[in-house]
């Protein structure tokens, strides 16, 4: 049935707990909460105040209307959640949040998710009426309580994404590029629209991809350049003539660790696939991080069921799986799924 919608009755919080939206002034306590949970789960912190402000500043995102903070009776921040429906056509809404370990099993997570499901209904009018609208959340596979929270709230496991790493204390083979291909960095190229177009085209075959109007997508893409850690010499473009064939868009830190480089995007446009360009560009990227001396590893995230076989490419390049993130989804309105789910659908 088309255009059915889900509404959740809000689970009551324990006596004395209170809620309010977040504001920019709350960036530090939200960061502290996120780090408290990751420290308890994986033994390290992963977030920074600067990263929080950078993300909240993304075009179209309004933290006060898109977030909920839950406070314990003693005034401590017990939980936080935000919804990301800032794309022009938000057919897939992303949920992100955390509960402080001291307040597990208090109904805080359930309350926040139900608030998020209901608040996300506002996106329905921005999406064509015949389209499906869904919300997705992510939980570490190694943390069963988080997975159970999402499942018990009605979300279904639909995908897994891996964090893969490579240790740089080894010899990285010299890349072998196809004839006619050269590497330039963003500081040499400077054409952000051309890079965005190559990036967007290369991800048309990515699970969950939904095309967005170019100007809106470009505005969100440009926001990356405002990141305090942005380094234009770590954005690598493989060019053949005037065409950008592939991109490797990197950051000088991963999970706020300055000794781990991060490949945010590795994408090869369709006409240049299956000729070794992806492997060559990846090896080139690793060697560039290695040459800088301070990096011990390079990490990236990848769809474990990649439609283009990206996991096999990364394994060939010497990467291995560090951990897995489970992706859960709930359908907010039934309809035609506009997202890429297989290669045939993306043609």
mmCIF file of C-alpha atoms in Angstrom:
data_model
loop_
_atom_site.group_PDB
_atom_site.id
_atom_site.type_symbol
_atom_site.label_atom_id
_atom_site.label_comp_id
_atom_site.label_asym_id
_atom_site.label_seq_id
_atom_site.Cartn_x
_atom_site.Cartn_y
_atom_site.Cartn_z
ATOM 1 C CA UNK A 1 0.000 0.000 0.000
ATOM 2 C CA UNK A 2 1.376 3.423 -0.944
ATOM 3 C CA UNK A 3 1.671 6.406 1.360
ATOM 4 C CA UNK A 4 1.010 4.686 4.667
ATOM 5 C CA UNK A 5 2.954 6.377 7.452
ATOM 6 C CA UNK A 6 4.281 5.432 10.845
ATOM 7 C CA UNK A 7 3.607 7.333 14.061
ATOM 8 C CA UNK A 8 5.166 6.257 17.341
ATOM 9 C CA UNK A 9 3.738 6.803 20.803
ATOM 10 C CA UNK A 10 6.482 8.442 22.833
ATOM 11 C CA UNK A 11 7.847 6.243 25.611
ATOM 12 C CA UNK A 12 7.799 8.181 28.890
ATOM 13 C CA UNK A 13 11.089 8.975 30.569
ATOM 14 C CA UNK A 14 11.733 8.141 34.236
ATOM 15 C CA UNK A 15 10.619 10.706 36.801
ATOM 16 C CA UNK A 16 12.862 13.740 36.973
ATOM 17 C CA UNK A 17 14.286 13.431 33.449
ATOM 18 C CA UNK A 18 13.777 16.373 31.089
ATOM 19 C CA UNK A 19 14.334 17.218 27.437
ATOM 20 C CA UNK A 20 15.100 20.180 25.223
ATOM 21 C CA UNK A 21 16.617 20.835 21.791
ATOM 22 C CA UNK A 22 20.353 21.362 21.468
ATOM 23 C CA UNK A 23 21.859 24.736 20.597
ATOM 24 C CA UNK A 24 25.281 25.660 19.266
ATOM 25 C CA UNK A 25 26.310 26.370 22.861
ATOM 26 C CA UNK A 26 25.829 22.671 23.656
ATOM 27 C CA UNK A 27 28.488 21.407 21.239
ATOM 28 C CA UNK A 28 30.990 20.572 23.977
ATOM 29 C CA UNK A 29 28.637 18.603 26.237
ATOM 30 C CA UNK A 30 27.285 16.710 23.228
ATOM 31 C CA UNK A 31 30.851 15.878 22.189
ATOM 32 C CA UNK A 32 31.613 14.691 25.726
ATOM 33 C CA UNK A 33 28.544 12.444 25.697
ATOM 34 C CA UNK A 34 29.433 10.891 22.332
ATOM 35 C CA UNK A 35 32.966 10.226 23.532
ATOM 36 C CA UNK A 36 31.753 8.710 26.808
ATOM 37 C CA UNK A 37 29.790 6.110 24.864
ATOM 38 C CA UNK A 38 32.516 5.297 22.331
ATOM 39 C CA UNK A 39 35.076 5.056 25.128
ATOM 40 C CA UNK A 40 32.868 2.512 26.884
ATOM 41 C CA UNK A 41 32.277 0.498 23.701
ATOM 42 C CA UNK A 42 35.586 0.577 21.809
ATOM 43 C CA UNK A 43 38.001 1.951 24.384
ATOM 44 C CA UNK A 44 38.759 5.260 22.661
ATOM 45 C CA UNK A 45 37.202 8.628 21.928
ATOM 46 C CA UNK A 46 36.241 9.508 18.355
ATOM 47 C CA UNK A 47 34.684 12.973 18.339
ATOM 48 C CA UNK A 48 35.819 16.573 18.740
ATOM 49 C CA UNK A 49 34.176 19.894 19.504
ATOM 50 C CA UNK A 50 35.391 21.268 16.163
ATOM 51 C CA UNK A 51 33.908 18.326 14.259
ATOM 52 C CA UNK A 52 30.579 18.829 16.010
ATOM 53 C CA UNK A 53 30.425 22.502 15.036
ATOM 54 C CA UNK A 54 31.465 21.678 11.476
ATOM 55 C CA UNK A 55 28.686 19.139 11.050
ATOM 56 C CA UNK A 56 26.037 21.348 12.648
ATOM 57 C CA UNK A 57 26.995 24.050 10.152
ATOM 58 C CA UNK A 58 26.143 21.908 7.124
ATOM 59 C CA UNK A 59 23.755 23.652 4.687
ATOM 60 C CA UNK A 60 20.117 22.983 5.495
ATOM 61 C CA UNK A 61 20.742 21.566 8.969
ATOM 62 C CA UNK A 62 19.209 23.395 11.925
ATOM 63 C CA UNK A 63 20.339 21.890 15.205
ATOM 64 C CA UNK A 64 17.547 23.406 17.301
ATOM 65 C CA UNK A 65 14.758 21.874 15.221
ATOM 66 C CA UNK A 66 16.606 18.633 14.478
ATOM 67 C CA UNK A 67 17.858 17.471 17.867
ATOM 68 C CA UNK A 68 16.789 16.325 21.303
ATOM 69 C CA UNK A 69 18.798 16.294 24.521
ATOM 70 C CA UNK A 70 17.734 14.229 27.525
ATOM 71 C CA UNK A 71 18.889 15.339 30.967
ATOM 72 C CA UNK A 72 18.980 13.263 34.140
ATOM 73 C CA UNK A 73 17.567 14.627 37.414
ATOM 74 C CA UNK A 74 21.086 15.641 38.502
ATOM 75 C CA UNK A 75 21.491 17.797 35.384
ATOM 76 C CA UNK A 76 23.845 15.504 33.490
ATOM 77 C CA UNK A 77 23.294 14.914 29.788
ATOM 78 C CA UNK A 78 21.946 11.370 29.561
ATOM 79 C CA UNK A 79 21.201 11.151 25.849
ATOM 80 C CA UNK A 80 21.326 13.008 22.567
ATOM 81 C CA UNK A 81 19.853 12.389 19.117
ATOM 82 C CA UNK A 82 19.718 14.327 15.852
ATOM 83 C CA UNK A 83 17.890 13.766 12.588
ATOM 84 C CA UNK A 84 19.386 14.559 9.208
ATOM 85 C CA UNK A 85 16.720 15.408 6.654
ATOM 86 C CA UNK A 86 18.512 18.389 5.137
ATOM 87 C CA UNK A 87 18.839 17.056 1.595
ATOM 88 C CA UNK A 88 16.495 18.698 -0.931
ATOM 89 C CA UNK A 89 14.746 15.345 -1.440
ATOM 90 C CA UNK A 90 15.138 13.596 1.956
ATOM 91 C CA UNK A 91 13.834 10.151 1.027
ATOM 92 C CA UNK A 92 16.393 8.620 3.401
ATOM 93 C CA UNK A 93 16.658 10.318 6.793
ATOM 94 C CA UNK A 94 19.719 9.617 8.911
ATOM 95 C CA UNK A 95 19.465 9.294 12.688
ATOM 96 C CA UNK A 96 22.503 9.744 14.910
ATOM 97 C CA UNK A 97 22.675 9.700 18.678
ATOM 98 C CA UNK A 98 24.057 8.218 21.858
ATOM 99 C CA UNK A 99 23.130 7.399 25.432
ATOM 100 C CA UNK A 100 25.588 7.889 28.272
ATOM 101 C CA UNK A 101 26.566 4.449 29.643
ATOM 102 C CA UNK A 102 25.473 5.529 33.121
ATOM 103 C CA UNK A 103 21.897 5.743 31.837
ATOM 104 C CA UNK A 104 21.517 2.558 29.838
ATOM 105 C CA UNK A 105 18.316 0.567 30.445
ATOM 106 C CA UNK A 106 16.371 3.655 31.541
ATOM 107 C CA UNK A 107 14.270 4.059 28.416
ATOM 108 C CA UNK A 108 16.325 7.046 27.264
ATOM 109 C CA UNK A 109 17.274 5.528 23.913
ATOM 110 C CA UNK A 110 13.727 4.356 23.213
ATOM 111 C CA UNK A 111 12.313 7.805 23.996
ATOM 112 C CA UNK A 112 14.805 9.502 21.692
ATOM 113 C CA UNK A 113 14.180 7.131 18.786
ATOM 114 C CA UNK A 114 10.427 7.519 19.006
ATOM 115 C CA UNK A 115 10.832 11.296 19.079
ATOM 116 C CA UNK A 116 13.062 11.023 15.998
ATOM 117 C CA UNK A 117 10.602 8.834 14.085
ATOM 118 C CA UNK A 118 7.794 11.298 14.725
ATOM 119 C CA UNK A 119 9.857 14.406 14.006
ATOM 120 C CA UNK A 120 11.097 12.878 10.759
ATOM 121 C CA UNK A 121 7.518 12.917 9.455
ATOM 122 C CA UNK A 122 8.123 16.555 8.519
ATOM 123 C CA UNK A 123 10.239 15.346 5.599
ATOM 124 C CA UNK A 124 7.327 13.573 3.909
ATOM 125 C CA UNK A 125 6.055 16.701 2.177
ATOM 126 C CA UNK A 126 9.492 17.290 0.600
ATOM 127 C CA UNK A 127 9.500 13.908 -1.135
ATOM 128 C CA UNK A 128 7.348 12.936 -4.150
ATOM 129 C CA UNK A 129 4.133 11.395 -2.834
ATOM 130 C CA UNK A 130 4.686 8.063 -4.581
ATOM 131 C CA UNK A 131 8.174 7.607 -3.110
ATOM 132 C CA UNK A 132 9.148 5.566 -0.093
ATOM 133 C CA UNK A 133 10.589 7.489 2.850
ATOM 134 C CA UNK A 134 12.734 5.732 5.434
ATOM 135 C CA UNK A 135 14.973 6.471 8.398
ATOM 136 C CA UNK A 136 18.233 4.677 9.061
ATOM 137 C CA UNK A 137 20.427 4.341 12.116
ATOM 138 C CA UNK A 138 23.790 2.699 12.693
ATOM 139 C CA UNK A 139 25.069 0.573 15.575
ATOM 140 C CA UNK A 140 28.392 -1.147 16.135
ATOM 141 C CA UNK A 141 28.067 -4.870 15.567
ATOM 142 C CA UNK A 142 30.235 -5.432 18.655
ATOM 143 C CA UNK A 143 27.728 -3.616 20.912
ATOM 144 C CA UNK A 144 24.597 -5.805 21.151
ATOM 145 C CA UNK A 145 22.664 -3.353 23.404
ATOM 146 C CA UNK A 146 22.731 -0.677 20.678
ATOM 147 C CA UNK A 147 21.647 -3.188 18.040
ATOM 148 C CA UNK A 148 18.844 -4.432 20.297
ATOM 149 C CA UNK A 149 17.636 -0.864 20.915
ATOM 150 C CA UNK A 150 17.201 -0.240 17.198
ATOM 151 C CA UNK A 151 15.589 -3.619 16.569
ATOM 152 C CA UNK A 152 13.187 -3.257 19.498
ATOM 153 C CA UNK A 153 12.148 0.149 18.165
ATOM 154 C CA UNK A 154 10.948 -1.443 14.937
ATOM 155 C CA UNK A 155 14.030 -0.990 12.776
ATOM 156 C CA UNK A 156 15.296 -3.845 10.607
ATOM 157 C CA UNK A 157 18.894 -4.784 9.855
ATOM 158 C CA UNK A 158 19.410 -4.020 6.155
ATOM 159 C CA UNK A 159 23.138 -3.582 5.596
ATOM 160 C CA UNK A 160 26.587 -3.648 7.142
ATOM 161 C CA UNK A 161 29.405 -1.193 6.610
ATOM 162 C CA UNK A 162 32.995 -2.024 7.448
ATOM 163 C CA UNK A 163 35.768 0.156 8.752
ATOM 164 C CA UNK A 164 38.875 -1.084 6.985
ATOM 165 C CA UNK A 165 42.467 -0.095 7.721
ATOM 166 C CA UNK A 166 45.944 -0.640 6.364
ATOM 167 C CA UNK A 167 49.127 -0.514 8.417
ATOM 168 C CA UNK A 168 51.706 1.768 6.842
ATOM 169 C CA UNK A 169 54.719 0.051 8.387
ATOM 170 C CA UNK A 170 55.061 -2.040 5.244
ATOM 171 C CA UNK A 171 56.081 -1.574 1.651
ATOM 172 C CA UNK A 172 53.225 -0.217 -0.441
ATOM 173 C CA UNK A 173 53.605 -1.306 -4.087
ATOM 174 C CA UNK A 174 54.188 1.488 -6.561
ATOM 175 C CA UNK A 175 50.943 2.303 -8.379
ATOM 176 C CA UNK A 176 50.577 1.430 -12.036
ATOM 177 C CA UNK A 177 48.246 3.922 -13.691
ATOM 178 C CA UNK A 178 46.598 3.403 -17.077
ATOM 179 C CA UNK A 179 48.293 5.248 -19.934
ATOM 180 C CA UNK A 180 47.354 8.903 -20.141
ATOM 181 C CA UNK A 181 46.270 9.264 -16.505
ATOM 182 C CA UNK A 182 47.912 11.848 -14.257
ATOM 183 C CA UNK A 183 47.343 12.789 -10.599
ATOM 184 C CA UNK A 184 46.604 16.332 -9.496
ATOM 185 C CA UNK A 185 45.670 17.645 -6.064
ATOM 186 C CA UNK A 186 42.849 20.022 -5.281
ATOM 187 C CA UNK A 187 45.202 22.925 -4.626
ATOM 188 C CA UNK A 188 46.468 22.456 -8.199
ATOM 189 C CA UNK A 189 43.034 21.959 -9.759
ATOM 190 C CA UNK A 190 40.786 24.240 -7.694
ATOM 191 C CA UNK A 191 37.614 23.391 -9.641
ATOM 192 C CA UNK A 192 35.232 22.248 -6.915
ATOM 193 C CA UNK A 193 32.299 21.764 -9.296
ATOM 194 C CA UNK A 194 34.299 19.387 -11.500
ATOM 195 C CA UNK A 195 35.384 17.404 -8.448
ATOM 196 C CA UNK A 196 31.817 17.268 -7.158
ATOM 197 C CA UNK A 197 30.500 16.009 -10.487
ATOM 198 C CA UNK A 198 33.104 13.244 -10.600
ATOM 199 C CA UNK A 199 32.389 12.339 -6.985
ATOM 200 C CA UNK A 200 28.626 12.266 -7.530
ATOM 201 C CA UNK A 201 28.815 10.234 -10.738
ATOM 202 C CA UNK A 202 31.156 7.695 -9.170
ATOM 203 C CA UNK A 203 28.639 7.089 -6.375
ATOM 204 C CA UNK A 204 25.602 6.487 -8.555
ATOM 205 C CA UNK A 205 26.251 2.762 -8.108
ATOM 206 C CA UNK A 206 26.525 3.031 -4.324
ATOM 207 C CA UNK A 207 23.818 1.346 -2.244
ATOM 208 C CA UNK A 208 21.336 3.960 -1.060
ATOM 209 C CA UNK A 209 22.292 6.655 -3.583
ATOM 210 C CA UNK A 210 19.509 9.089 -4.483
ATOM 211 C CA UNK A 211 20.173 11.822 -7.044
ATOM 212 C CA UNK A 212 19.878 15.384 -5.741
ATOM 213 C CA UNK A 213 19.700 18.723 -7.608
ATOM 214 C CA UNK A 214 23.260 19.695 -8.529
ATOM 215 C CA UNK A 215 23.343 23.114 -6.881
ATOM 216 C CA UNK A 216 22.100 21.730 -3.565
ATOM 217 C CA UNK A 217 24.494 18.808 -3.668
ATOM 218 C CA UNK A 218 27.355 21.129 -4.572
ATOM 219 C CA UNK A 219 26.573 23.435 -1.639
ATOM 220 C CA UNK A 220 26.770 20.514 0.784
ATOM 221 C CA UNK A 221 29.945 19.256 -0.888
ATOM 222 C CA UNK A 222 31.604 22.685 -0.624
ATOM 223 C CA UNK A 223 30.992 22.625 3.121
ATOM 224 C CA UNK A 224 33.792 20.051 3.375
ATOM 225 C CA UNK A 225 36.237 22.783 2.440
ATOM 226 C CA UNK A 226 35.341 24.618 5.664
ATOM 227 C CA UNK A 227 36.432 21.729 7.858
ATOM 228 C CA UNK A 228 39.351 22.867 10.059
ATOM 229 C CA UNK A 229 41.215 19.685 9.113
ATOM 230 C CA UNK A 230 40.690 20.098 5.349
ATOM 231 C CA UNK A 231 43.960 19.705 3.450
ATOM 232 C CA UNK A 232 43.715 20.372 -0.307
ATOM 233 C CA UNK A 233 46.944 18.446 -0.894
ATOM 234 C CA UNK A 234 45.156 15.289 0.303
ATOM 235 C CA UNK A 235 42.415 15.494 -2.308
ATOM 236 C CA UNK A 236 43.747 13.468 -5.243
ATOM 237 C CA UNK A 237 42.159 13.505 -8.692
ATOM 238 C CA UNK A 238 43.104 11.095 -11.470
ATOM 239 C CA UNK A 239 42.730 12.958 -14.765
ATOM 240 C CA UNK A 240 42.766 11.809 -18.355
ATOM 241 C CA UNK A 241 42.966 14.880 -20.526
ATOM 242 C CA UNK A 242 40.377 17.353 -19.251
ATOM 243 C CA UNK A 243 38.274 14.666 -17.563
ATOM 244 C CA UNK A 244 38.425 13.665 -13.900
ATOM 245 C CA UNK A 245 38.316 9.873 -14.043
ATOM 246 C CA UNK A 246 38.554 9.135 -10.322
ATOM 247 C CA UNK A 247 38.878 10.848 -6.950
ATOM 248 C CA UNK A 248 40.457 10.032 -3.605
ATOM 249 C CA UNK A 249 39.309 12.673 -1.111
ATOM 250 C CA UNK A 250 41.188 12.306 2.148
ATOM 251 C CA UNK A 251 41.548 13.855 5.584
ATOM 252 C CA UNK A 252 44.667 14.010 7.784
ATOM 253 C CA UNK A 253 42.946 12.273 10.688
ATOM 254 C CA UNK A 254 40.444 9.526 11.379
ATOM 255 C CA UNK A 255 38.336 9.323 14.541
ATOM 256 C CA UNK A 256 40.252 12.391 15.726
ATOM 257 C CA UNK A 257 43.505 10.392 15.701
ATOM 258 C CA UNK A 258 46.246 12.397 13.928
ATOM 259 C CA UNK A 259 48.249 9.199 13.336
ATOM 260 C CA UNK A 260 45.488 7.653 11.193
ATOM 261 C CA UNK A 261 44.742 9.122 7.788
ATOM 262 C CA UNK A 262 41.243 8.817 6.389
ATOM 263 C CA UNK A 263 40.002 8.173 2.869
ATOM 264 C CA UNK A 264 36.614 9.854 2.929
ATOM 265 C CA UNK A 265 35.774 9.064 -0.687
ATOM 266 C CA UNK A 266 37.369 6.792 -3.263
ATOM 267 C CA UNK A 267 35.352 6.821 -6.468
ATOM 268 C CA UNK A 268 35.965 5.842 -10.087
ATOM 269 C CA UNK A 269 33.619 6.996 -12.841
ATOM 270 C CA UNK A 270 32.052 4.214 -14.909
ATOM 271 C CA UNK A 271 34.034 4.678 -18.162
ATOM 272 C CA UNK A 272 37.324 4.223 -16.279
ATOM 273 C CA UNK A 273 36.453 1.160 -14.232
ATOM 274 C CA UNK A 274 37.970 -2.316 -14.554
ATOM 275 C CA UNK A 275 41.329 -1.102 -15.810
ATOM 276 C CA UNK A 276 43.240 -0.945 -12.523
ATOM 277 C CA UNK A 277 42.681 2.752 -11.880
ATOM 278 C CA UNK A 278 40.993 2.263 -8.500
ATOM 279 C CA UNK A 279 43.817 0.096 -7.148
ATOM 280 C CA UNK A 280 46.471 2.436 -8.521
ATOM 281 C CA UNK A 281 44.840 5.512 -6.987
ATOM 282 C CA UNK A 282 44.422 3.756 -3.644
ATOM 283 C CA UNK A 283 48.082 2.727 -3.566
ATOM 284 C CA UNK A 284 49.087 6.241 -4.571
ATOM 285 C CA UNK A 285 47.026 7.567 -1.661
ATOM 286 C CA UNK A 286 48.628 5.174 0.833
ATOM 287 C CA UNK A 287 52.127 6.091 -0.334
ATOM 288 C CA UNK A 288 51.350 9.797 0.015
ATOM 289 C CA UNK A 289 50.267 9.290 3.627
ATOM 290 C CA UNK A 290 53.313 7.116 4.200
ATOM 291 C CA UNK A 291 55.644 9.778 2.799
ATOM 292 C CA UNK A 292 54.411 12.308 5.334
ATOM 293 C CA UNK A 293 55.979 10.281 8.099
ATOM 294 C CA UNK A 294 53.530 10.703 10.976
ATOM 295 C CA UNK A 295 50.783 8.327 9.851
ATOM 296 C CA UNK A 296 50.709 4.751 11.133
ATOM 297 C CA UNK A 297 47.504 3.673 9.416
ATOM 298 C CA UNK A 298 44.955 4.749 6.828
ATOM 299 C CA UNK A 299 41.259 3.950 7.340
ATOM 300 C CA UNK A 300 38.059 4.129 5.328
ATOM 301 C CA UNK A 301 34.444 3.026 5.497
ATOM 302 C CA UNK A 302 32.881 0.730 2.912
ATOM 303 C CA UNK A 303 29.599 -1.018 2.214
ATOM 304 C CA UNK A 304 30.264 -4.661 3.111
ATOM 305 C CA UNK A 305 28.038 -5.693 0.211
ATOM 306 C CA UNK A 306 29.436 -3.105 -2.207
ATOM 307 C CA UNK A 307 27.698 -3.314 -5.576
ATOM 308 C CA UNK A 308 30.948 -2.483 -7.371
ATOM 309 C CA UNK A 309 33.175 -4.904 -5.449
ATOM 310 C CA UNK A 310 34.976 -2.221 -3.448
ATOM 311 C CA UNK A 311 35.718 -4.574 -0.547
ATOM 312 C CA UNK A 312 37.686 -6.895 -2.837
ATOM 313 C CA UNK A 313 39.655 -3.928 -4.145
ATOM 314 C CA UNK A 314 40.549 -2.795 -0.639
ATOM 315 C CA UNK A 315 41.590 -6.285 0.392
ATOM 316 C CA UNK A 316 43.837 -6.529 -2.680
ATOM 317 C CA UNK A 317 45.410 -3.251 -1.595
ATOM 318 C CA UNK A 318 46.282 -4.749 1.799
ATOM 319 C CA UNK A 319 43.432 -3.466 3.949
ATOM 320 C CA UNK A 320 41.612 -5.503 6.586
ATOM 321 C CA UNK A 321 38.354 -5.147 8.518
ATOM 322 C CA UNK A 322 38.710 -3.471 11.917
ATOM 323 C CA UNK A 323 35.031 -3.468 12.848
ATOM 324 C CA UNK A 324 31.555 -3.612 11.368
ATOM 325 C CA UNK A 325 28.663 -1.171 11.663
ATOM 326 C CA UNK A 326 25.134 -2.492 11.290
ATOM 327 C CA UNK A 327 22.668 -0.317 9.376
ATOM 328 C CA UNK A 328 19.031 -0.471 10.501
ATOM 329 C CA UNK A 329 16.071 0.966 8.623
ATOM 330 C CA UNK A 330 12.438 1.753 9.333
ATOM 331 C CA UNK A 331 9.921 2.681 6.640
ATOM 332 C CA UNK A 332 8.155 5.924 7.527
ATOM 333 C CA UNK A 333 6.031 5.929 4.389
ATOM 334 C CA UNK A 334 5.635 3.089 1.945
ATOM 335 C CA UNK A 335 6.051 3.717 -1.754
ATOM 336 C CA UNK A 336 8.472 3.362 -4.630
ATOM 337 C CA UNK A 337 12.059 3.079 -3.404
ATOM 338 C CA UNK A 338 14.075 5.750 -5.278
ATOM 339 C CA UNK A 339 17.468 4.628 -3.980
ATOM 340 C CA UNK A 340 20.054 2.499 -5.751
ATOM 341 C CA UNK A 341 19.777 -1.064 -4.423
ATOM 342 C CA UNK A 342 21.412 -2.925 -7.306
ATOM 343 C CA UNK A 343 23.440 -2.093 -10.394
ATOM 344 C CA UNK A 344 20.502 -2.526 -12.752
ATOM 345 C CA UNK A 345 18.518 0.138 -10.881
ATOM 346 C CA UNK A 346 21.357 2.650 -11.213
ATOM 347 C CA UNK A 347 21.665 2.406 -14.997
#
